[in-house]
Tab-separated table of C-alpha atoms and ligand atoms in Angstrom:
chain	number	residue	atom	x	y	z
A	1	UNK	CA	0.000	0.000	0.000
A	2	UNK	CA	1.465	3.352	-1.060
A	3	UNK	CA	1.485	6.325	1.225
A	4	UNK	CA	0.410	9.709	-0.146
A	5	UNK	CA	1.130	11.719	3.002
A	6	UNK	CA	3.125	11.562	6.200
A	7	UNK	CA	2.461	12.151	9.867
A	8	UNK	CA	5.154	13.981	11.805
A	9	UNK	CA	6.038	12.745	15.244
A	10	UNK	CA	7.890	15.224	17.406
A	11	UNK	CA	9.822	13.890	20.381
A	12	UNK	CA	11.848	16.582	22.163
A	13	UNK	CA	13.651	18.446	19.398
A	14	UNK	CA	13.577	15.542	16.947
A	15	UNK	CA	11.014	14.993	14.209
A	16	UNK	CA	10.168	11.703	12.573
A	17	UNK	CA	8.187	11.329	9.367
A	18	UNK	CA	5.806	8.367	9.430
A	19	UNK	CA	3.887	7.260	6.313
A	20	UNK	CA	0.075	7.413	6.543
A	21	UNK	CA	-1.605	4.491	4.770
A	22	UNK	CA	-5.138	4.676	3.341
A	23	UNK	CA	-7.150	1.448	3.266
A	24	UNK	CA	-10.195	0.988	0.990
A	25	UNK	CA	-12.497	1.649	3.967
A	26	UNK	CA	-12.025	2.710	7.572
A	27	UNK	CA	-9.620	5.175	9.156
A	28	UNK	CA	-6.129	5.771	7.794
A	29	UNK	CA	-3.266	4.141	9.681
A	30	UNK	CA	0.133	5.513	10.635
A	31	UNK	CA	2.822	3.063	9.578
A	32	UNK	CA	5.027	2.737	12.657
A	33	UNK	CA	7.002	-0.303	11.508
A	34	UNK	CA	10.244	1.708	11.426
A	35	UNK	CA	9.506	3.647	14.630
A	36	UNK	CA	11.781	1.539	16.807
A	37	UNK	CA	14.684	1.383	14.360
A	38	UNK	CA	14.564	5.105	13.549
A	39	UNK	CA	13.476	6.643	16.873
A	40	UNK	CA	14.204	3.942	19.476
A	41	UNK	CA	10.558	4.203	20.561
A	42	UNK	CA	7.781	1.659	20.935
A	43	UNK	CA	4.037	2.294	20.625
A	44	UNK	CA	2.137	1.386	23.798
A	45	UNK	CA	-1.361	0.053	23.095
A	46	UNK	CA	-2.654	-2.616	25.493
A	47	UNK	CA	-5.686	-4.415	24.043
A	48	UNK	CA	-4.657	-3.126	20.571
A	49	UNK	CA	-7.398	-0.496	20.660
A	50	UNK	CA	-5.566	1.709	18.138
A	51	UNK	CA	-3.353	-0.788	16.343
A	52	UNK	CA	-3.928	-2.487	12.971
A	53	UNK	CA	-2.032	-5.772	13.087
A	54	UNK	CA	-2.346	-6.638	9.391
A	55	UNK	CA	-3.777	-5.680	6.017
A	56	UNK	CA	-6.752	-7.811	5.066
A	57	UNK	CA	-9.292	-8.132	2.248
A	58	UNK	CA	-11.731	-10.420	4.037
A	59	UNK	CA	-14.048	-8.614	6.446
A	60	UNK	CA	-14.753	-4.988	7.236
A	61	UNK	CA	-16.487	-3.744	10.353
A	62	UNK	CA	-17.657	-0.135	10.566
A	63	UNK	CA	-18.395	0.182	14.250
A	64	UNK	CA	-19.761	3.721	14.015
A	65	UNK	CA	-22.247	2.973	11.232
A	66	UNK	CA	-22.991	-0.563	12.456
A	67	UNK	CA	-21.951	-2.203	9.158
A	68	UNK	CA	-20.342	-5.574	8.612
A	69	UNK	CA	-19.082	-6.610	5.174
A	70	UNK	CA	-17.778	-10.011	4.078
A	71	UNK	CA	-15.593	-9.485	0.991
A	72	UNK	CA	-17.546	-6.266	0.384
A	73	UNK	CA	-21.068	-7.716	0.768
A	74	UNK	CA	-23.291	-6.489	3.641
A	75	UNK	CA	-23.915	-9.308	6.095
A	76	UNK	CA	-27.662	-8.539	6.058
A	77	UNK	CA	-27.819	-9.477	2.344
A	78	UNK	CA	-25.856	-12.664	2.897
A	79	UNK	CA	-27.964	-13.659	5.923
A	80	UNK	CA	-31.172	-13.250	3.927
A	81	UNK	CA	-30.121	-14.423	0.455
A	82	UNK	CA	-27.121	-16.707	0.747
A	83	UNK	CA	-26.274	-19.964	2.538
A	84	UNK	CA	-23.481	-20.718	4.989
A	85	UNK	CA	-21.699	-22.961	2.500
A	86	UNK	CA	-21.754	-20.186	-0.119
A	87	UNK	CA	-20.478	-17.719	2.495
A	88	UNK	CA	-17.644	-20.163	3.288
A	89	UNK	CA	-16.658	-20.096	-0.391
A	90	UNK	CA	-16.870	-16.303	-0.449
A	91	UNK	CA	-14.687	-15.891	2.636
A	92	UNK	CA	-12.135	-18.469	1.530
A	93	UNK	CA	-11.755	-17.498	-2.134
A	94	UNK	CA	-12.837	-13.854	-2.246
A	95	UNK	CA	-15.804	-14.012	-4.658
A	96	UNK	CA	-19.259	-15.547	-4.793
A	97	UNK	CA	-19.125	-18.914	-6.560
A	98	UNK	CA	-20.803	-19.768	-9.860
A	99	UNK	CA	-23.409	-22.557	-9.628
A	100	UNK	CA	-20.795	-25.171	-10.670
A	101	UNK	CA	-18.159	-23.811	-8.297
A	102	UNK	CA	-20.643	-23.933	-5.446
A	103	UNK	CA	-21.655	-27.490	-6.274
A	104	UNK	CA	-18.039	-28.617	-6.463
A	105	UNK	CA	-17.162	-26.872	-3.198
A	106	UNK	CA	-20.204	-28.271	-1.404
A	107	UNK	CA	-19.323	-31.724	-2.676
A	108	UNK	CA	-15.734	-31.497	-1.414
A	109	UNK	CA	-16.937	-30.380	2.023
A	110	UNK	CA	-19.615	-33.060	2.094
A	111	UNK	CA	-17.295	-35.965	1.309
A	112	UNK	CA	-14.993	-35.042	4.192
A	113	UNK	CA	-17.562	-34.969	6.989
A	114	UNK	CA	-16.560	-38.258	8.624
A	115	UNK	CA	-13.730	-38.290	11.142
A	116	UNK	CA	-10.986	-40.893	11.396
A	117	UNK	CA	-12.466	-43.818	13.266
A	118	UNK	CA	-9.636	-43.822	15.818
A	119	UNK	CA	-10.733	-40.352	16.870
A	120	UNK	CA	-13.675	-42.003	18.591
A	121	UNK	CA	-11.207	-43.527	21.063
A	122	UNK	CA	-9.671	-40.140	21.614
A	123	UNK	CA	-13.094	-38.778	22.655
A	124	UNK	CA	-13.487	-41.577	25.156
A	125	UNK	CA	-10.460	-40.315	27.078
A	126	UNK	CA	-12.348	-37.229	28.277
A	127	UNK	CA	-14.282	-37.117	31.536
A	128	UNK	CA	-17.897	-37.877	30.799
A	129	UNK	CA	-19.092	-34.471	32.058
A	130	UNK	CA	-16.431	-32.469	30.195
A	131	UNK	CA	-17.559	-29.172	28.662
A	132	UNK	CA	-17.901	-29.574	24.869
A	133	UNK	CA	-15.533	-26.599	24.363
A	134	UNK	CA	-12.813	-28.404	26.320
A	135	UNK	CA	-13.293	-31.481	24.133
A	136	UNK	CA	-13.383	-29.521	20.871
A	137	UNK	CA	-10.212	-27.595	21.729
A	138	UNK	CA	-8.410	-30.885	22.414
A	139	UNK	CA	-9.797	-32.732	19.398
A	140	UNK	CA	-9.029	-29.886	16.991
A	141	UNK	CA	-5.436	-29.849	18.249
A	142	UNK	CA	-5.304	-33.625	17.830
A	143	UNK	CA	-6.356	-33.403	14.174
A	144	UNK	CA	-2.727	-32.710	13.324
A	145	UNK	CA	-1.960	-36.214	14.610
A	146	UNK	CA	-4.802	-37.813	12.625
A	147	UNK	CA	-4.313	-35.817	9.399
A	148	UNK	CA	-0.573	-35.344	9.350
A	149	UNK	CA	-0.555	-35.298	5.533
A	150	UNK	CA	-2.037	-31.781	5.540
A	151	UNK	CA	0.187	-30.003	8.049
A	152	UNK	CA	2.903	-28.632	5.743
A	153	UNK	CA	1.910	-24.991	5.603
A	154	UNK	CA	4.355	-24.213	2.763
A	155	UNK	CA	2.381	-26.451	0.399
A	156	UNK	CA	-0.746	-24.628	-0.926
A	157	UNK	CA	-2.443	-27.954	-1.683
A	158	UNK	CA	-1.971	-29.177	1.904
A	159	UNK	CA	-3.291	-25.852	3.178
A	160	UNK	CA	-6.369	-26.280	1.001
A	161	UNK	CA	-6.943	-29.877	2.141
A	162	UNK	CA	-6.549	-28.917	5.806
A	163	UNK	CA	-9.044	-26.067	5.321
A	164	UNK	CA	-11.691	-28.298	3.760
A	165	UNK	CA	-11.113	-30.954	6.398
A	166	UNK	CA	-11.679	-28.513	9.248
A	167	UNK	CA	-14.812	-26.956	7.717
A	168	UNK	CA	-16.229	-30.392	6.899
A	169	UNK	CA	-15.345	-32.192	10.119
A	170	UNK	CA	-16.025	-29.562	12.721
A	171	UNK	CA	-19.821	-30.108	12.750
A	172	UNK	CA	-19.139	-33.816	13.268
A	173	UNK	CA	-16.625	-33.102	16.048
A	174	UNK	CA	-18.898	-30.566	17.781
A	175	UNK	CA	-21.861	-32.961	17.590
A	176	UNK	CA	-19.668	-35.794	18.939
A	177	UNK	CA	-18.507	-33.578	21.821
A	178	UNK	CA	-22.159	-32.849	22.603
A	179	UNK	CA	-23.251	-36.477	22.384
A	180	UNK	CA	-20.319	-37.546	24.543
A	181	UNK	CA	-21.119	-34.906	27.181
A	182	UNK	CA	-24.704	-36.168	27.481
A	183	UNK	CA	-23.874	-39.868	27.272
A	184	UNK	CA	-25.557	-40.590	23.937
A	185	UNK	CA	-24.051	-42.586	21.052
A	186	UNK	CA	-22.338	-40.693	18.231
A	187	UNK	CA	-24.386	-40.184	15.062
A	188	UNK	CA	-22.635	-40.434	11.687
A	189	UNK	CA	-23.038	-37.538	9.238
A	190	UNK	CA	-25.696	-37.787	6.541
A	191	UNK	CA	-24.203	-36.208	3.450
A	192	UNK	CA	-27.409	-35.564	1.522
A	193	UNK	CA	-28.484	-33.013	4.147
A	194	UNK	CA	-27.443	-29.371	4.177
A	195	UNK	CA	-24.551	-28.305	6.408
A	196	UNK	CA	-26.880	-27.027	9.152
A	197	UNK	CA	-29.443	-29.835	8.860
A	198	UNK	CA	-26.712	-32.473	9.017
A	199	UNK	CA	-25.314	-30.838	12.159
A	200	UNK	CA	-28.743	-30.747	13.816
A	201	UNK	CA	-29.323	-34.400	12.988
A	202	UNK	CA	-25.944	-35.428	14.418
A	203	UNK	CA	-26.830	-33.545	17.616
A	204	UNK	CA	-30.434	-34.585	18.129
A	205	UNK	CA	-30.943	-37.993	16.554
A	206	UNK	CA	-30.933	-41.054	18.798
A	207	UNK	CA	-30.821	-44.623	17.425
A	208	UNK	CA	-34.213	-45.603	18.848
A	209	UNK	CA	-36.180	-42.712	17.325
A	210	UNK	CA	-36.529	-41.225	13.867
A	211	UNK	CA	-35.543	-37.585	13.515
A	212	UNK	CA	-36.581	-35.074	10.881
A	213	UNK	CA	-35.058	-31.632	10.643
A	214	UNK	CA	-37.590	-28.790	10.267
A	215	UNK	CA	-36.368	-26.698	7.282
A	216	UNK	CA	-37.293	-23.361	8.951
A	217	UNK	CA	-35.183	-24.308	11.960
A	218	UNK	CA	-32.142	-25.489	10.019
A	219	UNK	CA	-32.406	-22.288	7.967
A	220	UNK	CA	-32.320	-20.238	11.215
A	221	UNK	CA	-29.250	-22.160	12.327
A	222	UNK	CA	-27.620	-21.597	8.941
A	223	UNK	CA	-28.235	-17.865	9.446
A	224	UNK	CA	-26.524	-18.015	12.845
A	225	UNK	CA	-23.557	-19.707	11.149
A	226	UNK	CA	-23.428	-16.929	8.513
A	227	UNK	CA	-23.579	-14.141	11.089
A	228	UNK	CA	-20.735	-15.634	13.111
A	229	UNK	CA	-18.540	-16.631	10.154
A	230	UNK	CA	-15.956	-13.860	10.462
A	231	UNK	CA	-15.389	-10.619	12.301
A	232	UNK	CA	-11.971	-9.327	11.266
A	233	UNK	CA	-9.188	-9.113	13.878
A	234	UNK	CA	-11.120	-10.060	17.062
A	235	UNK	CA	-9.347	-11.822	19.938
A	236	UNK	CA	-9.686	-15.397	18.626
A	237	UNK	CA	-8.783	-14.467	15.033
A	238	UNK	CA	-5.757	-12.533	16.253
A	239	UNK	CA	-4.850	-15.600	18.304
A	240	UNK	CA	-5.049	-17.784	15.183
A	241	UNK	CA	-2.869	-15.328	13.262
A	242	UNK	CA	-0.343	-15.044	16.083
A	243	UNK	CA	-0.117	-18.834	16.449
A	244	UNK	CA	0.112	-19.221	12.660
A	245	UNK	CA	2.838	-16.590	12.344
A	246	UNK	CA	5.306	-19.027	13.904
A	247	UNK	CA	4.551	-21.565	11.171
A	248	UNK	CA	2.451	-23.763	13.473
A	249	UNK	CA	0.242	-26.278	11.658
A	250	UNK	CA	-3.316	-25.215	10.749
A	251	UNK	CA	-5.058	-27.520	13.221
A	252	UNK	CA	-2.948	-26.172	16.095
A	253	UNK	CA	-3.740	-22.593	15.035
A	254	UNK	CA	-7.494	-23.176	14.897
A	255	UNK	CA	-7.347	-25.017	18.244
A	256	UNK	CA	-5.711	-21.875	19.691
A	257	UNK	CA	-8.559	-19.783	18.253
A	258	UNK	CA	-11.158	-22.102	19.793
A	259	UNK	CA	-9.444	-21.865	23.191
A	260	UNK	CA	-9.479	-18.064	23.026
A	261	UNK	CA	-13.096	-17.947	21.882
A	262	UNK	CA	-14.191	-19.782	25.024
A	263	UNK	CA	-13.540	-16.729	27.237
A	264	UNK	CA	-16.686	-15.045	28.624
A	265	UNK	CA	-15.663	-11.637	27.227
A	266	UNK	CA	-15.659	-13.189	23.732
A	267	UNK	CA	-17.558	-16.247	22.453
A	268	UNK	CA	-18.456	-17.430	25.930
A	269	UNK	CA	-20.766	-14.415	26.296
A	270	UNK	CA	-23.764	-16.089	24.621
A	271	UNK	CA	-23.778	-18.815	27.274
A	272	UNK	CA	-23.300	-16.224	30.019
A	273	UNK	CA	-26.063	-14.065	28.516
A	274	UNK	CA	-28.691	-16.796	28.547
A	275	UNK	CA	-27.704	-17.730	32.114
A	276	UNK	CA	-28.158	-14.076	33.058
A	277	UNK	CA	-31.599	-13.876	31.381
A	278	UNK	CA	-32.677	-16.968	33.315
A	279	UNK	CA	-31.324	-15.476	36.513
A	280	UNK	CA	-33.297	-12.263	35.892
A	281	UNK	CA	-36.296	-14.514	35.350
A	282	UNK	CA	-38.985	-11.851	34.994
A	283	UNK	CA	-39.150	-8.258	33.677
A	284	UNK	CA	-39.821	-6.790	37.136
A	285	UNK	CA	-36.329	-7.848	38.297
A	286	UNK	CA	-34.564	-6.026	35.440
A	287	UNK	CA	-33.967	-2.742	37.371
A	288	UNK	CA	-32.056	-4.686	40.036
A	289	UNK	CA	-29.678	-6.109	37.398
A	290	UNK	CA	-29.334	-2.775	35.596
A	291	UNK	CA	-28.377	-1.205	38.923
A	292	UNK	CA	-25.724	-3.858	39.482
A	293	UNK	CA	-24.322	-3.434	35.946
A	294	UNK	CA	-23.917	0.300	36.581
A	295	UNK	CA	-22.318	-0.067	39.999
A	296	UNK	CA	-18.521	0.395	39.643
A	297	UNK	CA	-17.914	-1.633	42.818
A	298	UNK	CA	-19.781	-4.644	41.354
A	299	UNK	CA	-17.999	-6.554	38.578
A	300	UNK	CA	-21.336	-7.714	37.109
A	301	UNK	CA	-21.863	-6.668	33.478
A	302	UNK	CA	-24.896	-7.068	31.282
A	303	UNK	CA	-23.851	-10.011	29.174
A	304	UNK	CA	-24.579	-9.613	25.468
A	305	UNK	CA	-24.150	-5.850	25.803
A	306	UNK	CA	-21.297	-3.708	24.547
A	307	UNK	CA	-18.694	-4.303	21.897
A	308	UNK	CA	-15.159	-3.152	21.337
A	309	UNK	CA	-15.893	-2.057	17.778
A	310	UNK	CA	-19.659	-1.492	17.452
A	311	UNK	CA	-20.477	1.761	19.167
A	312	UNK	CA	-23.885	2.236	17.572
A	313	UNK	CA	-25.441	-1.190	17.174
A	314	UNK	CA	-24.310	-4.644	16.148
A	315	UNK	CA	-25.991	-5.436	12.783
A	316	UNK	CA	-25.899	-9.143	13.643
A	317	UNK	CA	-27.979	-8.524	16.773
A	318	UNK	CA	-30.636	-6.762	14.673
A	319	UNK	CA	-30.968	-9.736	12.312
A	320	UNK	CA	-31.009	-12.219	15.176
A	321	UNK	CA	-33.701	-10.276	17.014
A	322	UNK	CA	-35.952	-10.769	13.948
A	323	UNK	CA	-34.887	-14.415	13.700
A	324	UNK	CA	-35.707	-15.021	17.380
A	325	UNK	CA	-39.257	-13.732	16.822
A	326	UNK	CA	-39.668	-15.902	13.713
A	327	UNK	CA	-38.293	-19.080	15.258
A	328	UNK	CA	-40.259	-18.843	18.473
A	329	UNK	CA	-43.483	-18.316	16.494
A	330	UNK	CA	-42.551	-21.252	14.240
A	331	UNK	CA	-42.099	-23.385	17.349
A	332	UNK	CA	-45.349	-22.095	18.842
A	333	UNK	CA	-43.471	-20.329	21.646
A	334	UNK	CA	-44.011	-16.653	20.755
A	335	UNK	CA	-44.665	-15.835	24.425
A	336	UNK	CA	-41.390	-17.338	25.584
A	337	UNK	CA	-40.678	-15.710	28.991
A	338	UNK	CA	-36.926	-15.419	28.367
A	339	UNK	CA	-37.520	-13.620	25.075
A	340	UNK	CA	-39.820	-11.263	26.986
A	341	UNK	CA	-37.089	-10.557	29.547
A	342	UNK	CA	-34.563	-9.987	26.724
A	343	UNK	CA	-36.791	-7.553	24.836
A	344	UNK	CA	-37.608	-5.602	27.996
A	345	UNK	CA	-33.967	-5.560	29.132
A	346	UNK	CA	-32.916	-4.189	25.756
A	347	UNK	CA	-35.665	-1.548	25.873
A	348	UNK	CA	-34.702	-0.360	29.363
A	349	UNK	CA	-30.936	-0.474	28.827
A	350	UNK	CA	-30.850	1.394	25.509
A	351	UNK	CA	-32.886	4.182	27.125
A	352	UNK	CA	-30.648	4.347	30.181
A	353	UNK	CA	-28.139	7.176	30.369
A	354	UNK	CA	-25.288	4.914	31.582
A	355	UNK	CA	-25.585	2.612	28.553
A	356	UNK	CA	-26.263	5.443	26.103
A	357	UNK	CA	-23.251	7.451	27.271
A	358	UNK	CA	-20.962	4.435	26.932
A	359	UNK	CA	-22.601	3.412	23.675
A	360	UNK	CA	-23.465	-0.077	24.908
A	361	UNK	CA	-25.998	-1.907	22.737
A	362	UNK	CA	-26.967	-5.560	22.384
A	363	UNK	CA	-24.300	-7.562	20.556
A	364	UNK	CA	-24.600	-10.777	18.535
A	365	UNK	CA	-24.671	-12.872	21.696
A	366	UNK	CA	-27.762	-11.220	23.095
A	367	UNK	CA	-30.306	-12.982	20.868
A	368	UNK	CA	-28.309	-15.959	19.522
A	369	UNK	CA	-28.630	-17.853	22.820
A	370	UNK	CA	-32.418	-17.486	22.815
A	371	UNK	CA	-32.614	-18.956	19.308
A	372	UNK	CA	-30.190	-21.802	20.037
A	373	UNK	CA	-32.032	-22.667	23.209
A	374	UNK	CA	-35.388	-22.649	21.364
A	375	UNK	CA	-33.882	-25.040	18.795
A	376	UNK	CA	-33.018	-27.366	21.665
A	377	UNK	CA	-29.323	-26.731	22.326
A	378	UNK	CA	-28.239	-26.513	25.964
A	379	UNK	CA	-26.188	-23.442	26.916
A	380	UNK	CA	-22.947	-25.444	26.932
A	381	UNK	CA	-23.360	-25.826	23.155
A	382	UNK	CA	-23.606	-22.125	22.359
A	383	UNK	CA	-19.889	-21.398	22.236
A	384	UNK	CA	-19.116	-24.644	20.333
A	385	UNK	CA	-21.650	-23.540	17.696
A	386	UNK	CA	-19.938	-20.165	17.545
A	387	UNK	CA	-16.595	-21.972	17.085
A	388	UNK	CA	-18.058	-24.115	14.319
A	389	UNK	CA	-19.322	-21.006	12.498
A	390	UNK	CA	-16.129	-18.990	13.004
A	391	UNK	CA	-13.784	-21.742	11.804
A	392	UNK	CA	-14.118	-20.635	8.170
A	393	UNK	CA	-13.241	-17.069	9.178
A	394	UNK	CA	-10.191	-18.210	11.124
A	395	UNK	CA	-9.056	-20.366	8.211
A	396	UNK	CA	-9.565	-17.573	5.657
A	397	UNK	CA	-7.546	-15.189	7.833
A	398	UNK	CA	-4.839	-17.792	8.421
A	399	UNK	CA	-4.578	-18.557	4.681
A	400	UNK	CA	-4.407	-14.864	3.865
A	401	UNK	CA	-1.617	-14.415	6.391
A	402	UNK	CA	0.420	-17.399	5.162
A	403	UNK	CA	0.183	-16.187	1.553
A	404	UNK	CA	1.221	-12.626	2.519
A	405	UNK	CA	4.861	-11.947	1.506
A	406	UNK	CA	5.045	-9.453	4.413
A	407	UNK	CA	4.446	-12.260	6.954
A	408	UNK	CA	6.584	-11.929	10.072
A	409	UNK	CA	6.367	-13.829	13.320
A	410	UNK	CA	4.052	-11.860	15.639
A	411	UNK	CA	6.098	-10.541	18.496
A	412	UNK	CA	4.709	-7.558	20.430
A	413	UNK	CA	7.052	-5.519	22.609
A	414	UNK	CA	6.415	-4.458	26.187
A	415	UNK	CA	7.035	-1.628	28.623
A	416	UNK	CA	9.001	-3.247	31.403
A	417	UNK	CA	8.070	-1.695	34.760
A	418	UNK	CA	9.624	-4.286	37.084
A	419	UNK	CA	12.781	-4.188	39.184
A	420	UNK	CA	16.194	-3.701	37.588
A	421	UNK	CA	19.794	-4.046	38.756
A	422	UNK	CA	19.108	-6.574	41.504
A	423	UNK	CA	21.948	-8.728	42.763
A	424	UNK	CA	21.359	-12.329	43.835
A	425	UNK	CA	24.117	-12.389	46.491
A	426	UNK	CA	23.007	-9.102	48.039
A	427	UNK	CA	19.399	-10.266	48.250
A	428	UNK	CA	20.278	-13.647	49.774
A	429	UNK	CA	22.921	-12.330	52.213
A	430	UNK	CA	21.919	-8.771	53.062
B	1	ACO	N1	-22.413	-3.936	31.187
B	1	ACO	C1	-22.158	-2.851	31.958
B	1	ACO	N2	-21.164	-1.993	31.722
B	1	ACO	C2	-20.385	-2.209	30.656
B	1	ACO	C3	-20.598	-3.312	29.798
B	1	ACO	C4	-21.666	-4.184	30.087
B	1	ACO	N3	-21.902	-5.247	29.318
B	1	ACO	N4	-19.681	-3.300	28.825
B	1	ACO	C5	-18.907	-2.234	29.044
B	1	ACO	N5	-19.330	-1.560	30.147
B	1	ACO	C6	-18.795	-0.313	30.693
B	1	ACO	C7	-17.484	-0.537	31.401
B	1	ACO	O1	-17.668	-0.792	32.780
B	1	ACO	C8	-16.793	0.784	31.158
B	1	ACO	O2	-17.366	1.745	32.029
B	1	ACO	P1	-16.450	2.909	32.667
B	1	ACO	O3	-16.017	3.750	31.478
B	1	ACO	O4	-17.351	3.636	33.610
B	1	ACO	O5	-15.292	2.233	33.332
B	1	ACO	C9	-17.215	1.162	29.744
B	1	ACO	O6	-18.495	0.529	29.559
B	1	ACO	C10	-16.265	0.709	28.662
B	1	ACO	O7	-16.029	-0.706	28.839
B	1	ACO	P2	-14.716	-1.454	28.363
B	1	ACO	O8	-14.606	-2.733	29.110
B	1	ACO	O9	-13.566	-0.518	28.414
B	1	ACO	O10	-15.052	-1.726	26.827
B	1	ACO	P3	-14.323	-2.749	25.899
B	1	ACO	O11	-14.478	-2.243	24.513
B	1	ACO	O12	-12.938	-3.021	26.370
B	1	ACO	O13	-15.141	-4.095	26.133
B	1	ACO	C11	-16.662	-5.892	25.908
B	1	ACO	C12	-16.013	-4.656	25.222
B	1	ACO	C13	-15.586	-6.838	26.445
B	1	ACO	C14	-17.479	-6.644	24.851
B	1	ACO	C15	-17.575	-5.384	27.066
B	1	ACO	O14	-18.554	-4.514	26.562
B	1	ACO	C16	-18.218	-6.550	27.845
B	1	ACO	O15	-17.595	-7.087	28.749
B	1	ACO	N6	-19.469	-6.937	27.473
B	1	ACO	C17	-20.132	-8.058	28.116
B	1	ACO	C18	-19.605	-9.367	27.534
B	1	ACO	C19	-20.094	-9.622	26.124
B	1	ACO	O16	-21.280	-9.487	25.803
B	1	ACO	N7	-19.136	-10.025	25.239
B	1	ACO	C20	-19.456	-10.383	23.853
B	1	ACO	C21	-18.738	-9.481	22.899
B	1	ACO	S1	-19.220	-9.850	21.251
B	1	ACO	C22	-18.338	-11.211	20.847
B	1	ACO	O17	-17.317	-11.548	21.364
B	1	ACO	C23	-18.882	-11.997	19.771
C-alpha cells in the first residue's frame, strides 16, 4: 500500500516522518514499523485499541455505522439471500461462486464430513461431564496427529486440504462432543443433508427414534452460522494469526482460536447471557440487574451488551432479534418468557443514560442464545456452535496471512516496569 502523506512525530527536538496508509475503507493508519529502528521508541497500546495488526481483504467492520461486510457484501444481504456454505466459499476465495463452483465446493466439504475412526477412542479419554468446548479444543489440536498429511503450511495444496477438512469435520466433532457430554451414542453424518441440517441431525438424533429436521429451523441455524462466520481481527482471530505466524500447523492454530473464543468476554458471552436472562427470570427484576451493571464496585456486566468495535449497534444482533421472533413463532413459543425478559432488558438499557453514554448496545450474543435454546441446544453448546461457524473465518484469515509476503512472526514488545539491577548475592545475604 502506497502512502500519499506523512504524519510527523515530534519527540523533544527531533522529528520523525511516518507514512500514513489509506485502506479501501475505515480510518487511515500511521505506519510505525520503522519507529523503533529510527526513533528507538515503541508504541504502547494494550488491548490493541488503536493498532492495525495486518492488512486484510476479508471482512470490514464499521463500528460507528454498524456495518459488517464479508468481501464487500453487507452481512444482512448474505444472511437473507445466501447460505453458509456459499459464504464459506466467499470468505475463503474472495468471490461468490458460480453454480458449478458452489456445487463442487459443497461436494468437497460433504465428502470429508466423517472423522478418522480412531478419533472415537480419543473422545473416550475425556471425563464424561467435560464441557464440549474443552473437548473440541483438544480434538481440533489432535487433528494434526490424525491428518498429518495436511500439516505442511508451505504447500498450498496441503493448506487447502486442511481447510476443507476442518470446515467439513467440525460439525461432526462438535456434535460428537455434545453427544459424549450427554452420554448418547455418536451419530454419523448424513451427506445428503445441508450443512446445518446435518449438524442438527448429528446432535439430536438417537438410534431408537426417527428424527426429521424442520427446514425453517435449520435455515435459522444456517443464518446463525453466517452471522458468526468472520469478524476481522477479534481476539480469537488474532490468536489464530499469532499462532500461525510461527509456522504452526493449521489444526494447532485453529485449536488456539477455539481456546481463546471460550472466554466469557468473547464467544463465551452467549452462554453467560442466557444464564443471566434466566437469573433475571422476569421483567420486574430487570432494574435490580441494571443497577448492578452500573455499579462500579460490582464486577457484574450485562452479558450480550457492549462491543469493542460497534459503538452504535451490532448489525448481527438486529438480524437475530428478527430471527428469534420468527423461530419462536414457528415453534409455537411466541410468548417465551426469556424472550420477553430480553426484549424488555434491551428496551430499558438502551434508554438508560449509563448505557447510552458508553454506547453499549446488544451484541450478537444477546439474541443468539435465545434462538439456540429454542432449537433445543443446551447453553454449553452455544460457544461450540460459535466456534463451528467462526472456523471458516479463522481459516480464511490464516490462509491470507500465510500467503502474505510481508508475513513476520508476531512478536509484540512491552514496557518493562519491574525491578532492575538486583543482585542475587546481596538479596540472599543482606
Ligand atoms: N455492562 C455494563 N457496563 C459495561 C458493559 C456491560 N456489558 N460493557 C462495558 N461496560 C462499561 C465498562 O464498565 C466501562 O465503564 P467505565 O467507562 O465507567 O469504566 C465502559 O463501559 C467501557 O467498557 P470497556 O470494558 O472498556 O469496553 P471494551 O471495549 O474493552 O469491552 C466488551 C467490550 C468486552 C465486549 C464489554 O462490553 C463486555 O464485557 N461486554 C459483556 C460481555 C459480552 O457481551 N461479550 C461479547 C462481545 S461480542 C463477541 O465476542 C462476539
